Each structure stands twice: as structure tokens, then as C-alpha cells.
Coordinates of N, CA and C and ligand atoms in Angstrom, one line a residue:
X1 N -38.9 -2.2 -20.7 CA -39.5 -2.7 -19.5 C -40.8 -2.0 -19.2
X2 N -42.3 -2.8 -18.9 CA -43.1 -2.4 -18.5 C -43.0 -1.2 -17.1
X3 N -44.1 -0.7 -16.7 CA -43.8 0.1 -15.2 C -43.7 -1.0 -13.8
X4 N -44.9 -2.1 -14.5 CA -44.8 -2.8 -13.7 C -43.6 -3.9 -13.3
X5 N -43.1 -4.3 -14.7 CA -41.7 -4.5 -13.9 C -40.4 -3.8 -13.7
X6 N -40.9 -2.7 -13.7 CA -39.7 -1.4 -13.3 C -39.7 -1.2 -12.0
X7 N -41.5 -1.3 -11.3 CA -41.4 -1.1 -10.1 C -41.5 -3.1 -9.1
X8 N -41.5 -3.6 -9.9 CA -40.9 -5.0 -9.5 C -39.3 -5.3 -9.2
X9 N -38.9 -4.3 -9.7 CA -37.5 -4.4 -9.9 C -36.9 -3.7 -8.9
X10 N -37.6 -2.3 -8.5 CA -36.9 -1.4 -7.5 C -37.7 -1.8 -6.3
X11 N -38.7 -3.0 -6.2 CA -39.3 -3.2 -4.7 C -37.7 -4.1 -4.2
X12 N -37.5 -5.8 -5.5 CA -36.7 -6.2 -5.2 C -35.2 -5.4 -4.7
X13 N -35.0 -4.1 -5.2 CA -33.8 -3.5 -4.9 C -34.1 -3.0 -3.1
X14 N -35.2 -2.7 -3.1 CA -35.6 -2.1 -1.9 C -35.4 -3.1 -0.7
X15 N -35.9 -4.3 -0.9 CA -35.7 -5.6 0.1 C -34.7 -6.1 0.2
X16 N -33.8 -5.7 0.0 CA -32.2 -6.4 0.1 C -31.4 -4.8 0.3
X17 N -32.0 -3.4 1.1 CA -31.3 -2.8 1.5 C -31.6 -2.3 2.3
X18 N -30.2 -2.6 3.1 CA -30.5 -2.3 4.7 C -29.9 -1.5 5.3
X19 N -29.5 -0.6 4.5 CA -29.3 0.8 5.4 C -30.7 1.4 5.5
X20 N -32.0 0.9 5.4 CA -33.2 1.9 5.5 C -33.2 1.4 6.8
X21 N -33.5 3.0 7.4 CA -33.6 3.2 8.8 C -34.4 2.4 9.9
X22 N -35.6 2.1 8.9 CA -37.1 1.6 9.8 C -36.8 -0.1 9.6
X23 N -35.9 -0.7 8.6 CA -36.0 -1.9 8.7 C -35.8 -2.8 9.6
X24 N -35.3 -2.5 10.4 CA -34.6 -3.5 11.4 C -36.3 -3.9 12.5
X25 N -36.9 -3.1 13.1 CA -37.7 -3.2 13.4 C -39.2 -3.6 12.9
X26 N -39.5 -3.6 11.5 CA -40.5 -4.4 10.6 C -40.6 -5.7 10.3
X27 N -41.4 -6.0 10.1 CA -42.1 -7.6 9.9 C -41.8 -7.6 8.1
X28 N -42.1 -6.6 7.7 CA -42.6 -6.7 6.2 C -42.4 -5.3 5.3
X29 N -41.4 -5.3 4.0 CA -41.5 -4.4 3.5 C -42.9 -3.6 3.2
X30 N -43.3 -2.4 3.0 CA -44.7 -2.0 2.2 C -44.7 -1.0 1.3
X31 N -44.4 -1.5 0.2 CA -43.7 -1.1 -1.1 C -44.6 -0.2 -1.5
X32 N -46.2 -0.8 -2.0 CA -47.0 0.3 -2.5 C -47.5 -1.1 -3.3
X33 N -48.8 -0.4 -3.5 CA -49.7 -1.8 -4.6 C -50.9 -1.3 -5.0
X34 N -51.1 -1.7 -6.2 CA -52.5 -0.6 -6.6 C -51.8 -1.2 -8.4
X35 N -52.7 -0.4 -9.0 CA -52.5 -0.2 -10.3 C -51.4 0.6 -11.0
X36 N -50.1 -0.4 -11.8 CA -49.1 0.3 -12.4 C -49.6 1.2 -13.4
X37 N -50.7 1.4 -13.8 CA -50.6 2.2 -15.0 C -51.8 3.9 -14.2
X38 N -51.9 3.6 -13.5 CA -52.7 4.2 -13.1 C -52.2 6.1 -13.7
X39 N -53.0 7.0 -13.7 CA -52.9 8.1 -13.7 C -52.5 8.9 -12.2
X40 N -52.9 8.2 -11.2 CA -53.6 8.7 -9.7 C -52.9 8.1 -9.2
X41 N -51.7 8.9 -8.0 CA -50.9 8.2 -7.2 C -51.1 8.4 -5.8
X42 N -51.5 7.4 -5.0 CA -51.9 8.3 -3.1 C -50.4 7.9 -2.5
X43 N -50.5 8.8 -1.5 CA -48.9 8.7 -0.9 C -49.1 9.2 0.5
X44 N -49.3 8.2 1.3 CA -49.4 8.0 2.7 C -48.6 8.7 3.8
X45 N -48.6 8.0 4.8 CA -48.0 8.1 5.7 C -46.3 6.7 6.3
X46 N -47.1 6.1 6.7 CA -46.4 4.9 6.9 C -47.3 3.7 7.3
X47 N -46.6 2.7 7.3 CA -47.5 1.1 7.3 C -47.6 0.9 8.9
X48 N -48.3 0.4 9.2 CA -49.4 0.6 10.8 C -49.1 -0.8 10.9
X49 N -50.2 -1.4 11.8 CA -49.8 -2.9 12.4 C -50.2 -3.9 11.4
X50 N -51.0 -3.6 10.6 CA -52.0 -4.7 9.3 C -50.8 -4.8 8.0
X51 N -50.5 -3.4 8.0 CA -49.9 -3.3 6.8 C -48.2 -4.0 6.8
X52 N -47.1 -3.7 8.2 CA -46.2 -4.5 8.7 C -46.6 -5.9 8.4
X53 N -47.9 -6.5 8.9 CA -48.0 -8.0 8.6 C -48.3 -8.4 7.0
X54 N -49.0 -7.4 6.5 CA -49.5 -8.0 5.1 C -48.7 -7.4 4.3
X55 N -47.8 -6.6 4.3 CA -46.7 -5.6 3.3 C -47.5 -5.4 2.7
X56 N -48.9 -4.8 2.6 CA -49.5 -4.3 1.6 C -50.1 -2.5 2.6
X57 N -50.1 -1.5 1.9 CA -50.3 -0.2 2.3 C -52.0 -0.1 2.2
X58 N -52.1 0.3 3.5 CA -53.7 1.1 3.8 C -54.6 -0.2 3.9
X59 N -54.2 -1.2 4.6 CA -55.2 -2.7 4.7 C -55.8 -2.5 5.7
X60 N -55.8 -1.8 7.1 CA -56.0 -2.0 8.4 C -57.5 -0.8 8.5
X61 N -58.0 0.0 9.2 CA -59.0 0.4 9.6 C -58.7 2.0 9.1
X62 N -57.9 2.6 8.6 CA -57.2 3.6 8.2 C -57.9 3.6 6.1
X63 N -57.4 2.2 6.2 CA -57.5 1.9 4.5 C -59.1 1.4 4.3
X64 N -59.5 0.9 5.4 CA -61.2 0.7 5.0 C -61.7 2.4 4.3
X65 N -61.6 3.0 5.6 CA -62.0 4.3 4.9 C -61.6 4.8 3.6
X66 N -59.9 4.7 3.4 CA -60.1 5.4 2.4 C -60.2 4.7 1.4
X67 N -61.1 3.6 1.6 CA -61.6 2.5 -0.1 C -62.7 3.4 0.0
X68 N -63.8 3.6 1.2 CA -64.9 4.5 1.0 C -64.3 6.1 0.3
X69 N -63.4 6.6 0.7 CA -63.1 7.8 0.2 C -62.8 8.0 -1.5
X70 N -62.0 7.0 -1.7 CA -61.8 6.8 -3.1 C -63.1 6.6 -3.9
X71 N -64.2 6.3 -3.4 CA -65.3 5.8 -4.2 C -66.5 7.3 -4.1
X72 N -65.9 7.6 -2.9 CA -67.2 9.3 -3.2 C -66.2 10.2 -4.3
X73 N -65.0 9.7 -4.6 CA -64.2 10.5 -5.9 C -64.6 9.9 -7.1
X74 N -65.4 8.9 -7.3 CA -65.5 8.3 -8.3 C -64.2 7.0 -9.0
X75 N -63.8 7.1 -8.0 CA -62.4 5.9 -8.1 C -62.5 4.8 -7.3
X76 N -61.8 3.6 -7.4 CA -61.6 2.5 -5.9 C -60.1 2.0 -6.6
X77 N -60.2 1.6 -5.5 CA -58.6 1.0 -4.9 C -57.9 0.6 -6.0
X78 N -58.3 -0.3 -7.1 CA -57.8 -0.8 -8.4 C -57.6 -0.4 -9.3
X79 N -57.7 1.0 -9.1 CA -57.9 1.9 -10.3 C -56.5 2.9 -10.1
X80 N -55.9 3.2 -8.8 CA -55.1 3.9 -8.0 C -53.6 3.2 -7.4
X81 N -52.8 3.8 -7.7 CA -51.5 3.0 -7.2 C -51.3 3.6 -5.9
X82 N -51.4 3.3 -4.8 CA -50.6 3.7 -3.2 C -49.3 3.2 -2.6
X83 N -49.0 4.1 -2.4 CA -47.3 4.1 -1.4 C -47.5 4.6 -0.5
X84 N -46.5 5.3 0.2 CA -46.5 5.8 1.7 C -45.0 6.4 1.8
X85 N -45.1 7.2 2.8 CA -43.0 8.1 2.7 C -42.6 7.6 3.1
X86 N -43.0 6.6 4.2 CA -41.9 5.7 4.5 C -42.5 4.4 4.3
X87 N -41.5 3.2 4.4 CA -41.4 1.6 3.7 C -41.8 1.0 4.8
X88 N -41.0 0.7 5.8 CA -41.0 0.4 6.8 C -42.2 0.6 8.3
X89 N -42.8 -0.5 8.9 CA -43.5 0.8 9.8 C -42.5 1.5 11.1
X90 N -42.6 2.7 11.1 CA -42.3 2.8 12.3 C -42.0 2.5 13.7
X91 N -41.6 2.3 14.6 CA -41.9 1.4 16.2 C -43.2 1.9 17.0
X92 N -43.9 1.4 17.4 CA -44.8 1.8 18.2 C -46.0 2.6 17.5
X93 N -45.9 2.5 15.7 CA -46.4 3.8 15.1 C -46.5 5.1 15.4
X94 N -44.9 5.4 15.9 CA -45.1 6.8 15.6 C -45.1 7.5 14.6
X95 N -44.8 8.6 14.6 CA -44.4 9.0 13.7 C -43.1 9.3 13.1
X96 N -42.9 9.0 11.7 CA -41.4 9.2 11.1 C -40.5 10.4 11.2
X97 N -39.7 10.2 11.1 CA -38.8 11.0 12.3 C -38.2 11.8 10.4
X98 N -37.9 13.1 10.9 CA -36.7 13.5 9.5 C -35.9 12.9 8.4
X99 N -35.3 12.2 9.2 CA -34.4 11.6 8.8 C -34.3 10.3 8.4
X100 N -35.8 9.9 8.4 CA -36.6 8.3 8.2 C -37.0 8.9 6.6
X101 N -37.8 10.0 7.1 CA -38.7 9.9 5.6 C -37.1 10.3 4.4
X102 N -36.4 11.2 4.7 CA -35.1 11.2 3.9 C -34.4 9.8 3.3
X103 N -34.3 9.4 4.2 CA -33.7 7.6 3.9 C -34.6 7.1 2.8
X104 N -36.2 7.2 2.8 CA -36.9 6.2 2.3 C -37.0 7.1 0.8
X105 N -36.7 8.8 1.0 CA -37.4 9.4 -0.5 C -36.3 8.9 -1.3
X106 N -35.6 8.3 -1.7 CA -35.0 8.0 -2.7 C -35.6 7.1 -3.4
X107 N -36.4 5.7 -2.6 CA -37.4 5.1 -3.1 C -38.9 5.9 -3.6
X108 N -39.1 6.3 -3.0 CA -40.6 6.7 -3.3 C -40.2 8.1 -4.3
X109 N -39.4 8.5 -4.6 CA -38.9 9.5 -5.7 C -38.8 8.6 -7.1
X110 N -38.5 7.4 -7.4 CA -38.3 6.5 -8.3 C -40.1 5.9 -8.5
X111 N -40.4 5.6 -6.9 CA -42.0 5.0 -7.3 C -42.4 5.7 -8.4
X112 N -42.7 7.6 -8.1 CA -42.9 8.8 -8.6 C -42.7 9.0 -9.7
X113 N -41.3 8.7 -10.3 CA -40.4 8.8 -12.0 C -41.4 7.7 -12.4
X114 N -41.6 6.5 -12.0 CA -41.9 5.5 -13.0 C -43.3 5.7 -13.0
X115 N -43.8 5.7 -12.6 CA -45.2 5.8 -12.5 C -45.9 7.1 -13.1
X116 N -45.1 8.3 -13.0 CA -45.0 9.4 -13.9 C -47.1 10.0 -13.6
X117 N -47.2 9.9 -12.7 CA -48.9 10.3 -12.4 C -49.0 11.6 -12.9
X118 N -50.2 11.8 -13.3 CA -50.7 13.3 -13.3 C -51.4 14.2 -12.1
X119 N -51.7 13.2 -10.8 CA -52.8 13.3 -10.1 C -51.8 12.8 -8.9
X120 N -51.2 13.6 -7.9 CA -51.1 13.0 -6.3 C -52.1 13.1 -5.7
X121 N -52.1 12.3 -4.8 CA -53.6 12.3 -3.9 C -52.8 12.3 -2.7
X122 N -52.4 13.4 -1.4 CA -51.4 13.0 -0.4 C -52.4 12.8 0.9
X123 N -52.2 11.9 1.7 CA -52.9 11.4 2.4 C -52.1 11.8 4.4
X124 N -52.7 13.2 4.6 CA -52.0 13.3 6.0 C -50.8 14.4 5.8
X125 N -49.9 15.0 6.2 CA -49.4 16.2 6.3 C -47.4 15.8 5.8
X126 N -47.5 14.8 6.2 CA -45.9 14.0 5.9 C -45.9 14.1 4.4
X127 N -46.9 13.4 3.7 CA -46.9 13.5 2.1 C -47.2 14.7 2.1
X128 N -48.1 15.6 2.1 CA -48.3 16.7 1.6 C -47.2 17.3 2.2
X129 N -46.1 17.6 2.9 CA -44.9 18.3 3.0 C -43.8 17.9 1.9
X130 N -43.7 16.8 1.2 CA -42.9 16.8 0.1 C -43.3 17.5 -0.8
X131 N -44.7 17.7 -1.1 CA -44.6 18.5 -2.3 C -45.3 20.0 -2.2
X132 N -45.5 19.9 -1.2 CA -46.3 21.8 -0.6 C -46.0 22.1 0.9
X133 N -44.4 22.8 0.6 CA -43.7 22.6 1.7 C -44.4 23.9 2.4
X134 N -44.4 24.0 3.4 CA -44.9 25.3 4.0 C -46.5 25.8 4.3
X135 N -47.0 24.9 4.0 CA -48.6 25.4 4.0 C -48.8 24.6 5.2
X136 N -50.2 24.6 5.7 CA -50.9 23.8 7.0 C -52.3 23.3 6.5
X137 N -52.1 21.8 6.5 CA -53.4 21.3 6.1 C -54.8 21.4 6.4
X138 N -55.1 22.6 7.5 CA -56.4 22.4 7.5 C -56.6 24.2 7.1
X139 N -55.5 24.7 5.8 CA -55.8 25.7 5.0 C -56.0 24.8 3.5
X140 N -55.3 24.0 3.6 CA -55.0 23.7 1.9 C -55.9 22.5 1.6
X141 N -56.2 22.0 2.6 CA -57.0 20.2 2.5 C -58.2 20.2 1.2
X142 N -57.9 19.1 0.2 CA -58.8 19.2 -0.5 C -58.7 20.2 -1.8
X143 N -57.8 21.1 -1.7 CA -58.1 22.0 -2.8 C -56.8 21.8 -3.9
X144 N -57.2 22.0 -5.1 CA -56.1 21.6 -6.2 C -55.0 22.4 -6.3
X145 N -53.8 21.6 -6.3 CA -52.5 22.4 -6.5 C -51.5 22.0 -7.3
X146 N -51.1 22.6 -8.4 CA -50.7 22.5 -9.6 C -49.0 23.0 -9.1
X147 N -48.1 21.7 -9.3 CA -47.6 21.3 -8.6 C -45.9 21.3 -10.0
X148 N -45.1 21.3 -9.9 CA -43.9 21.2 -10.7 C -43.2 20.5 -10.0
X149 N -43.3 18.9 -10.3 CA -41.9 17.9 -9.7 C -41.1 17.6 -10.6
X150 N -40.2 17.9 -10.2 CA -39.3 17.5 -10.9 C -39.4 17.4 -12.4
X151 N -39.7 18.9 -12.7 CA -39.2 19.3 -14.2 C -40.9 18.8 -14.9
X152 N -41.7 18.6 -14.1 CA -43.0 17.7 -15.1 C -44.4 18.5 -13.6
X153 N -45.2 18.8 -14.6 CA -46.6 19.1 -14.0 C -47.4 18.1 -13.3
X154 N -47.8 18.6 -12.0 CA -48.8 16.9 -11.3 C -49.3 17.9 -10.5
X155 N -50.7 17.8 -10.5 CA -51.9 18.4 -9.7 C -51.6 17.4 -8.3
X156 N -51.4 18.2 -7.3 CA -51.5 17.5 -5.7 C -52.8 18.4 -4.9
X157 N -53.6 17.1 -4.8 CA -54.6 17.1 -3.7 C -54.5 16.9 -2.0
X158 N -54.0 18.0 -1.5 CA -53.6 17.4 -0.3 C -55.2 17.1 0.6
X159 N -54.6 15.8 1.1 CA -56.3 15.3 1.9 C -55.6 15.5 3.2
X160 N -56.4 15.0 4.4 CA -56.4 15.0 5.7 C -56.1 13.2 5.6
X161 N -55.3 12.6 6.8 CA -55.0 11.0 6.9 C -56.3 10.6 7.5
X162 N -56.8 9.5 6.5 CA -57.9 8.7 6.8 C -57.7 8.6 8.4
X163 N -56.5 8.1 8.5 CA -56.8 8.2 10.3 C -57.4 9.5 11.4
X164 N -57.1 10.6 11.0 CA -57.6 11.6 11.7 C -58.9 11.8 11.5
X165 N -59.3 11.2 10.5 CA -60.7 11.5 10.1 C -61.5 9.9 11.1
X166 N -60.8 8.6 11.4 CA -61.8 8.2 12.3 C -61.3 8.8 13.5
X167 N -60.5 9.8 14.0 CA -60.3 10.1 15.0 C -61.6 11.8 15.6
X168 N -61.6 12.1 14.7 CA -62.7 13.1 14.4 C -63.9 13.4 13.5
X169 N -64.6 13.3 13.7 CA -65.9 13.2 13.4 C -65.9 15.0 12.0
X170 N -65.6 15.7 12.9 CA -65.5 17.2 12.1 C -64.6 16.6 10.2
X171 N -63.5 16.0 10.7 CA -62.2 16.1 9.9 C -63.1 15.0 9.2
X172 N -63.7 14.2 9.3 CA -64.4 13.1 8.4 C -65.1 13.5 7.2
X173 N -66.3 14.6 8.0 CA -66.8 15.0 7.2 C -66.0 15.9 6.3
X174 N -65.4 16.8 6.6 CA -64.7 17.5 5.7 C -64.1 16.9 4.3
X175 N -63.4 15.9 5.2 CA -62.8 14.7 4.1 C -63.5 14.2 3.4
X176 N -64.9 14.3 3.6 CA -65.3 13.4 2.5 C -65.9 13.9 1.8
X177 N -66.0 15.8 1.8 CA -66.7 16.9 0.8 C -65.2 17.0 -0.1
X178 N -63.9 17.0 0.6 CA -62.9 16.6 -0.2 C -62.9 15.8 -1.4
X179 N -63.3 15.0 -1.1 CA -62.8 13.5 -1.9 C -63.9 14.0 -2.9
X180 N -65.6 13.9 -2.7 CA -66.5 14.3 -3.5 C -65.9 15.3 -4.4
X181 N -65.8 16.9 -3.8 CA -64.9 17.8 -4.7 C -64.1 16.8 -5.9
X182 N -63.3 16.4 -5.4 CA -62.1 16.4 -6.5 C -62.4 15.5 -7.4
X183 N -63.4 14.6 -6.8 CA -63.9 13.6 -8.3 C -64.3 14.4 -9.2
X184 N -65.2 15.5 -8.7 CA -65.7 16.2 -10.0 C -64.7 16.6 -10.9
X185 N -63.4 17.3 -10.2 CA -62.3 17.6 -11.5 C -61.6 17.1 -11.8
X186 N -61.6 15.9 -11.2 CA -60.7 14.6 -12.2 C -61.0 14.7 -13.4
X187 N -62.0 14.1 -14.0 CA -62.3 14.1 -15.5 C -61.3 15.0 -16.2
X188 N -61.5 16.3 -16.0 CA -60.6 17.4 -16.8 C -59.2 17.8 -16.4
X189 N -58.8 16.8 -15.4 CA -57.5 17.0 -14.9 C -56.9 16.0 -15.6
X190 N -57.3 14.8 -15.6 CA -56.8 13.9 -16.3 C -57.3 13.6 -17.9
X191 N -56.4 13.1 -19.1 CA -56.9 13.5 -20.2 C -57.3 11.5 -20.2
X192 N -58.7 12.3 -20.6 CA -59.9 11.5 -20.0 C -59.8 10.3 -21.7
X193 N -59.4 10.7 -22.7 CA -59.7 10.3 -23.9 C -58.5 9.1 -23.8
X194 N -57.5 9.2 -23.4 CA -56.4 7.7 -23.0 C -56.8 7.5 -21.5
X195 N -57.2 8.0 -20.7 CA -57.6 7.0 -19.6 C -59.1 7.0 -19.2
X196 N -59.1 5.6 -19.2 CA -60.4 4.9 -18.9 C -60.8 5.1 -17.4
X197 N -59.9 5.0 -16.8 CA -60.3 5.2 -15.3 C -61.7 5.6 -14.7
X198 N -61.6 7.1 -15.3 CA -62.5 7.9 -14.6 C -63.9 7.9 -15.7
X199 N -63.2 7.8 -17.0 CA -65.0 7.3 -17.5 C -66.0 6.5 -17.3
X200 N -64.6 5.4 -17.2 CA -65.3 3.9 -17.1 C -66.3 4.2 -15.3
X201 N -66.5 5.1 -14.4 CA -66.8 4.8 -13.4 C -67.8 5.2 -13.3
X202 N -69.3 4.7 -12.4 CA -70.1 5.7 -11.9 C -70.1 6.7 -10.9
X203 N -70.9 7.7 -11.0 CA -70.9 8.8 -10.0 C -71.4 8.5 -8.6
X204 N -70.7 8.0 -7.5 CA -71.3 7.3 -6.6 C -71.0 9.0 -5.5
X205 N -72.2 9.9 -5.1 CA -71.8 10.8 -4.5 C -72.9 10.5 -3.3
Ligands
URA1 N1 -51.4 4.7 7.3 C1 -50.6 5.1 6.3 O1 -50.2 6.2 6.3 N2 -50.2 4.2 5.5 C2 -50.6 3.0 5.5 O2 -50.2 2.2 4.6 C3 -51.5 2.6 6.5 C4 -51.9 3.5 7.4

């Protein structure tokens, strides 16, 4: 079975289970959509008001940006598979509670297996707490961390959430000497000779 219908398979598993906490309250699953083959996996937060109606992750004013952010890396949206820690949005968009993002990592631990990335891109402090437990993002934001999940090597880029960045003018810019940065070490993070991604792209800085 392709990845793509591996992860076709565990969305359908995902939508027909309703012990997930945030369900009851959602309009629309938001599984993750981007490119199955991708090398580069972003992993969000949770699905906001755009994303509940369109079940697709990072559509709303949050995800405008980081199509711009993706592109001072030398990447865009098609090139990148995105998910989020939790499925479900939230009520009121808060924020996910403990025991929300626990419920949903069993999904987004499988997104992970199949998808098998070299490259996390974590988007906001929820993602970056699964895999760099203990640090504080405005020490670590942007800088490469060579990362051991689950028995396999993955460079995690912890970013700042596109949302904080239209929320602050300071966090924007930072974010987006971020994003610049890490393009440049893509190429040699990822083995550039089977993926086309990042050759195929121009340097839009
Ligand atoms: N914010 C997130 O963290 N994820 C989305 O999908 C949209 C906004």
C-alpha cells in the first residue's frame, strides 16, 4: 500500500471514532493534507474556524502566512504534508487541553510512522512540546534539533505559530529570519539526490 493510501485509510479510521474528545463539538474532521511523499512534515496546533468548515489544516488567516513562510524556506504548500495535534477544533478555539492532545497522539503518531519525514517543521509550542519537551520557544525558535523519534532520526525545527506572528509584529519578523534560515539547510538535511523538492525550487529570499 502506497502512503497515500495508508494515510487514506487511517483518516477513514479516524472519522468513524468517537471516543476523540474534540469531536462532538466540530463541524469537520482535519486530518492533515499536503503531499504524501513529502520529506517535510509541519505539525500545528489545531483547526480554527476555516479549517472546522473546510477539514483542511492552515486555510484561514494563520495558513495565508505560513504559505508565505514556506516560500522564504524555499518550499510551498505542495511540496509539504501538514497536520496539527489535535483533529478536531477546539470550542471557542482554545487551546487543547492535556488530555485532548493525548487522545488525538495516537493518530498523529501513525500520520508520523507513515510518512516517516526527515524534516518536522513544528508550528507554535503544543507541537514543539512533543518532540523537545522542556525547552521554551522563544530560546529554541528556528534552530535545528536533531531529534530521535521513535528509534529513527528527524531534524525538528521548532517555529513560532503563524498566528502569534500576526499577533506581533517582533515574532513575525523573527519568524521569518526562521523560515529564511532553515531553507538554507534544507538542501543538506534532506538527501537532496532522491528528493526533488528542494532542488526543484527557487531561492525566493
Ligand atoms: N492553526 C493551527 O494550529 N492549525 C490549523 O490547522 C489552523 C490554524
Amino acid at each position: 500500500m502506497s502512503k497515500f493510501e495508508k494515510l487514506h485509510k487511517l483518516k477513514d479510521q479516524m472519522e468513524k471514532d468517537d471516543s476523540l474528545s474534540l469531536k462532538k463539538g466540530a463541524t469537520k474532521l482535519v486530518f492533515g493534507s499536503g503531499n504524501t511523499e513529502s520529506k517535510i512534515l509541519c505539525v500545528g496546533e489545531g483547526p480554527g474556524r476555516q479549517e472546522d468548515l473546510q477539514g483542511l489544516p492552515f486555510v484561514g488567516q494563520a495558513g495565508k502566512l505560513l504559505d508565505k513562510l514556506l516560500i522564504l524556506a524555499g518550499l510551498e504548500r505542495k511540496k509539504v504534508f501538514i497536520t496539527n495535534v489535535v483533529h478536531h477544533r477546539p470550542p471557542e478555539n482554545r487551546d487543547p487541553l492535556p488530555e485532548e492532545i493525548t487522545s488525538y497522539s495516537k493518530y498523529l503518531d501513525q500520520i508520523i510512522n507513515i510518512l516517516n519525514p526527515n524534516v518536522i517543521i513544528t508550528l507554535g509550542r503544543f507541537s514543539m512540546t512533543k518532540f523537545l519537551p522542556n525547552v521554551f520557544i522563544s530560546q529554541v525558535h528556528g534552530k535545528k534539533h536533531d531529534v530521535i523519534w521513535q528509534n529513527k532520526n528527524v531534524v525538528v525545527f521548532p517555529m513560532y505559530h503563524p498566528a502569534a506572528s500576526l499577533r506581533n509584529g517582533n515574532i513575525l519578523r523573527q519568524e521569518q529570519t526562521d523560515f529564511v534560515e532553515m531553507g538554507k539547510l534544507l538542501p543538506e538535511i534532506l538527501d537532496t539526490k532522491d528528493d526533488k523538492v528542494i532542488l526543484e525550487q527557487e531561492t525566493l529570499v
